[in-house]
PDB file of C-alpha atoms and ligand atoms in Angstrom:
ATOM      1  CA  UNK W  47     -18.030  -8.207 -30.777  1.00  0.00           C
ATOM      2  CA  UNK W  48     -16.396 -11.315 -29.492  1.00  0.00           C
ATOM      3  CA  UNK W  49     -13.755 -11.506 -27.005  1.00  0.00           C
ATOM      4  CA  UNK W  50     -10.687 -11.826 -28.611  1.00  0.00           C
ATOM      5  CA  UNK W  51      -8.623 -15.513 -27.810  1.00  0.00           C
ATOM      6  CA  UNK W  52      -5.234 -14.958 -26.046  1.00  0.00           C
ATOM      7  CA  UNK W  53      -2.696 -16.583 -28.657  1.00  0.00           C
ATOM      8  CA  UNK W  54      -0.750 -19.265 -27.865  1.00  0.00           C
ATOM      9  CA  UNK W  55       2.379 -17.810 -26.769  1.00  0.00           C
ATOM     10  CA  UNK W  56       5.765 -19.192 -29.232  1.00  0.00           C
ATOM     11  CA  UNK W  57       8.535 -17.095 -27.763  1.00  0.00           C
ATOM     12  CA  UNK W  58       9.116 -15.847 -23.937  1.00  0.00           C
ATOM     13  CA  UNK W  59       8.806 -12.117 -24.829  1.00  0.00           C
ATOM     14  CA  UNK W  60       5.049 -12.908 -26.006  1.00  0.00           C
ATOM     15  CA  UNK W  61       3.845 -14.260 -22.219  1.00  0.00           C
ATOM     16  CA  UNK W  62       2.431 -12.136 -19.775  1.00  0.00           C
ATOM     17  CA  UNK W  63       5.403 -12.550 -17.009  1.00  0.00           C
ATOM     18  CA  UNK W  64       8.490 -12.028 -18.102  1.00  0.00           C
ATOM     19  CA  UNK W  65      12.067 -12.333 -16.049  1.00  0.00           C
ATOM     20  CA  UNK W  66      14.775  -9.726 -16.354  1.00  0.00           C
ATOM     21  CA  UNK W  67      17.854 -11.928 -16.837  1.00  0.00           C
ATOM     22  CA  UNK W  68      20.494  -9.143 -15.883  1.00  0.00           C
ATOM     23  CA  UNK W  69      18.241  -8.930 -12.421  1.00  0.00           C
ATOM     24  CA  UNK W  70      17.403 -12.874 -11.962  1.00  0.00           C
ATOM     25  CA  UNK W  71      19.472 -14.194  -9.427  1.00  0.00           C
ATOM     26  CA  UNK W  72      18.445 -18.072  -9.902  1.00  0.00           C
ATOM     27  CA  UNK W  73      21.893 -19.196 -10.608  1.00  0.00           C
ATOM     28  CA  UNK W  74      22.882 -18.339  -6.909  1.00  0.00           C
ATOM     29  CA  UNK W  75      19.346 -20.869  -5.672  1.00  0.00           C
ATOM     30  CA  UNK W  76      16.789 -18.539  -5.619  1.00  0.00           C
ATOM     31  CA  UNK W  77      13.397 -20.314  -6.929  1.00  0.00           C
ATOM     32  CA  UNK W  78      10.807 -17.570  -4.893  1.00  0.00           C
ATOM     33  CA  UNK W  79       8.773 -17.129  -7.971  1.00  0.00           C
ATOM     34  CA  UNK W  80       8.718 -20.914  -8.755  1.00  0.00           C
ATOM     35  CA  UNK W  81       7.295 -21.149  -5.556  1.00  0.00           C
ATOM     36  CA  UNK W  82       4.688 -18.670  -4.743  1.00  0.00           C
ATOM     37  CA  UNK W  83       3.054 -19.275  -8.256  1.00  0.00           C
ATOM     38  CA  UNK W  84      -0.262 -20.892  -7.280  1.00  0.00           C
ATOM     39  CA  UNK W  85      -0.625 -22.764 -11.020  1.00  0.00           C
ATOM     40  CA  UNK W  86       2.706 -23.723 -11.236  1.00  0.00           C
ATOM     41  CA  UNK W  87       3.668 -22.263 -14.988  1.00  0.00           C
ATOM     42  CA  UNK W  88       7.131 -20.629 -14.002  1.00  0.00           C
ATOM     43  CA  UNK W  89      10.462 -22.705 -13.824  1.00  0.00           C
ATOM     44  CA  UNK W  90      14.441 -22.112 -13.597  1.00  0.00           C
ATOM     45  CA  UNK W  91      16.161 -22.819 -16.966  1.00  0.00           C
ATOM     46  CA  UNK W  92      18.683 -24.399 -15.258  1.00  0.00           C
ATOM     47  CA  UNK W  93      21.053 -23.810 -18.459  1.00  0.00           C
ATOM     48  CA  UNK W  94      20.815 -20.030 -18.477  1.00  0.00           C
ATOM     49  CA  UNK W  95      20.139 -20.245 -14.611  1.00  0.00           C
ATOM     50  CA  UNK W  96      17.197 -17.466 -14.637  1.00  0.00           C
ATOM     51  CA  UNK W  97      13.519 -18.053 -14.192  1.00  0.00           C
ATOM     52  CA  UNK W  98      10.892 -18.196 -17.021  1.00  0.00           C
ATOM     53  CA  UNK W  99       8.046 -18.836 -17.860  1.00  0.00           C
ATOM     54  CA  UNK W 100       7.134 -21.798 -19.206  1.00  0.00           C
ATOM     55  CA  UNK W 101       3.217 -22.106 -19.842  1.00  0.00           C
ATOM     56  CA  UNK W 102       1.203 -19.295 -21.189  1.00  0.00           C
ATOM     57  CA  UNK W 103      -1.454 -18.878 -18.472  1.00  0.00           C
ATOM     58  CA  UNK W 104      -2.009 -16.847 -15.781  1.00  0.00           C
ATOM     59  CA  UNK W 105      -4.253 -15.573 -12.459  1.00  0.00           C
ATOM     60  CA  UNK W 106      -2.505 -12.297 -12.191  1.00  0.00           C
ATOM     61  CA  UNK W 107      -2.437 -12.646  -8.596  1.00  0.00           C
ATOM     62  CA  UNK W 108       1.144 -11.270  -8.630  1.00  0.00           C
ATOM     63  CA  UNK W 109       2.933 -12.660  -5.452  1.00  0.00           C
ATOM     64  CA  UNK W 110       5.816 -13.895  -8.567  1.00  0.00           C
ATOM     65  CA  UNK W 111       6.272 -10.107  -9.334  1.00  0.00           C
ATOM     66  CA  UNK W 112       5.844  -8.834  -5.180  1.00  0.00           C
ATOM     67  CA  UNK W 113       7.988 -11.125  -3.676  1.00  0.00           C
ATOM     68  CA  UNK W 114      11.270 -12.096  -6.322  1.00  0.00           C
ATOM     69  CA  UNK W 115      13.945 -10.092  -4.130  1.00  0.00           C
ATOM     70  CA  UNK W 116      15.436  -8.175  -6.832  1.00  0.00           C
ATOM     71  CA  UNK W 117      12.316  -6.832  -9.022  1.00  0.00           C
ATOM     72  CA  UNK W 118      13.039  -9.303 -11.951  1.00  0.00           C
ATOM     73  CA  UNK W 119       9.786 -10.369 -12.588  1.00  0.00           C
ATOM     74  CA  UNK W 120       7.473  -8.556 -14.454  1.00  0.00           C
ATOM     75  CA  UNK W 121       3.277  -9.293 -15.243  1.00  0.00           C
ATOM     76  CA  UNK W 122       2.010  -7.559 -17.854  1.00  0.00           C
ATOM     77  CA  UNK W 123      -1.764  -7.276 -16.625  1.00  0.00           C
ATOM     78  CA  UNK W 124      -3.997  -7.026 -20.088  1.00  0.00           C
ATOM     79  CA  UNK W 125      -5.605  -3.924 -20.487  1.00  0.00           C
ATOM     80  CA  UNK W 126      -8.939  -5.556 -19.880  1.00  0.00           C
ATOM     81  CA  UNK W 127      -8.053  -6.506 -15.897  1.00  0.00           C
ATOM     82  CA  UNK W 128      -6.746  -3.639 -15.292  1.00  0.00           C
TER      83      UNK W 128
HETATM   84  S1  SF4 H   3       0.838 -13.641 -11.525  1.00  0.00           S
HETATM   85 FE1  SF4 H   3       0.252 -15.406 -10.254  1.00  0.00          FE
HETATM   86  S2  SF4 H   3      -0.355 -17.009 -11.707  1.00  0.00           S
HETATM   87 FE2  SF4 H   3       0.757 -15.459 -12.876  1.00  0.00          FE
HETATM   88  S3  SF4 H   3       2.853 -16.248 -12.909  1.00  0.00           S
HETATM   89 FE3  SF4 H   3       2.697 -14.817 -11.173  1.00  0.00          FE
HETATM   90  S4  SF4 H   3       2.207 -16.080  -9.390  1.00  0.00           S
HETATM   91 FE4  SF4 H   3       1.813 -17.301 -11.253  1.00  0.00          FE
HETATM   92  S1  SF4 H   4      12.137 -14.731  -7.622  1.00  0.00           S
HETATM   93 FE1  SF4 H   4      13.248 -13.295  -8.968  1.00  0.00          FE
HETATM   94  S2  SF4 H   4      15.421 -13.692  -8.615  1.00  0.00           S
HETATM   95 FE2  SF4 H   4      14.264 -15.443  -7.781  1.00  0.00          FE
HETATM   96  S3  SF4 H   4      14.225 -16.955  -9.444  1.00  0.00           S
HETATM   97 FE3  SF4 H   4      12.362 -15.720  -9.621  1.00  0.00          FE
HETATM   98  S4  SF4 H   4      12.900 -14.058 -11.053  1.00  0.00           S
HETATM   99 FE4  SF4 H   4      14.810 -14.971 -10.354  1.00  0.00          FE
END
């Protein structure tokens, strides 16, 4: 059998880390996630003013899910890492 290919993510609920909006706090300056992610694929939509992420890859190292102050980020490890 051959390792399945992660798909190509086309809309923010199919990537691994997703951002609670209700919880996000962005709007008021926070960027924590932005900055502890060590490749760089999160950003602040600055219209909506909540993080997001914005290309489909990933370490899973978590420090974007450990350190956002109010629990708004969430990875969604694949079964396979776990
Ligand atoms: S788990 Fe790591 S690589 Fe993935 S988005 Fe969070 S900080 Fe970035
Ligand atoms: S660390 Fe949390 S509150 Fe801050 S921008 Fe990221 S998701 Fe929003």
């Amino acid at each position: 059998m051959t390792t399945p290919i992660r798909p190509q993510a086309l809309t923010p609920s199919q990537v691994p880390v997703t951002v609670d909006a209700d919880k996000c706090i962005a709007h008021k300056g926070c960027t924590v996630c932005v900055d502890v992610c060590p490749l760089d694929v999160l950003a602040i939509d600055l219209s909506k003013g909540t993080a997001y992420m914005k290309f489909d890859e990933c370490w899973y190292c978590m420090p974007c899910e450990k350190d956002c102050p109010t629990g708004a980020v969430h990875v969604e490890i694949p079964y396979l890492l776990r």
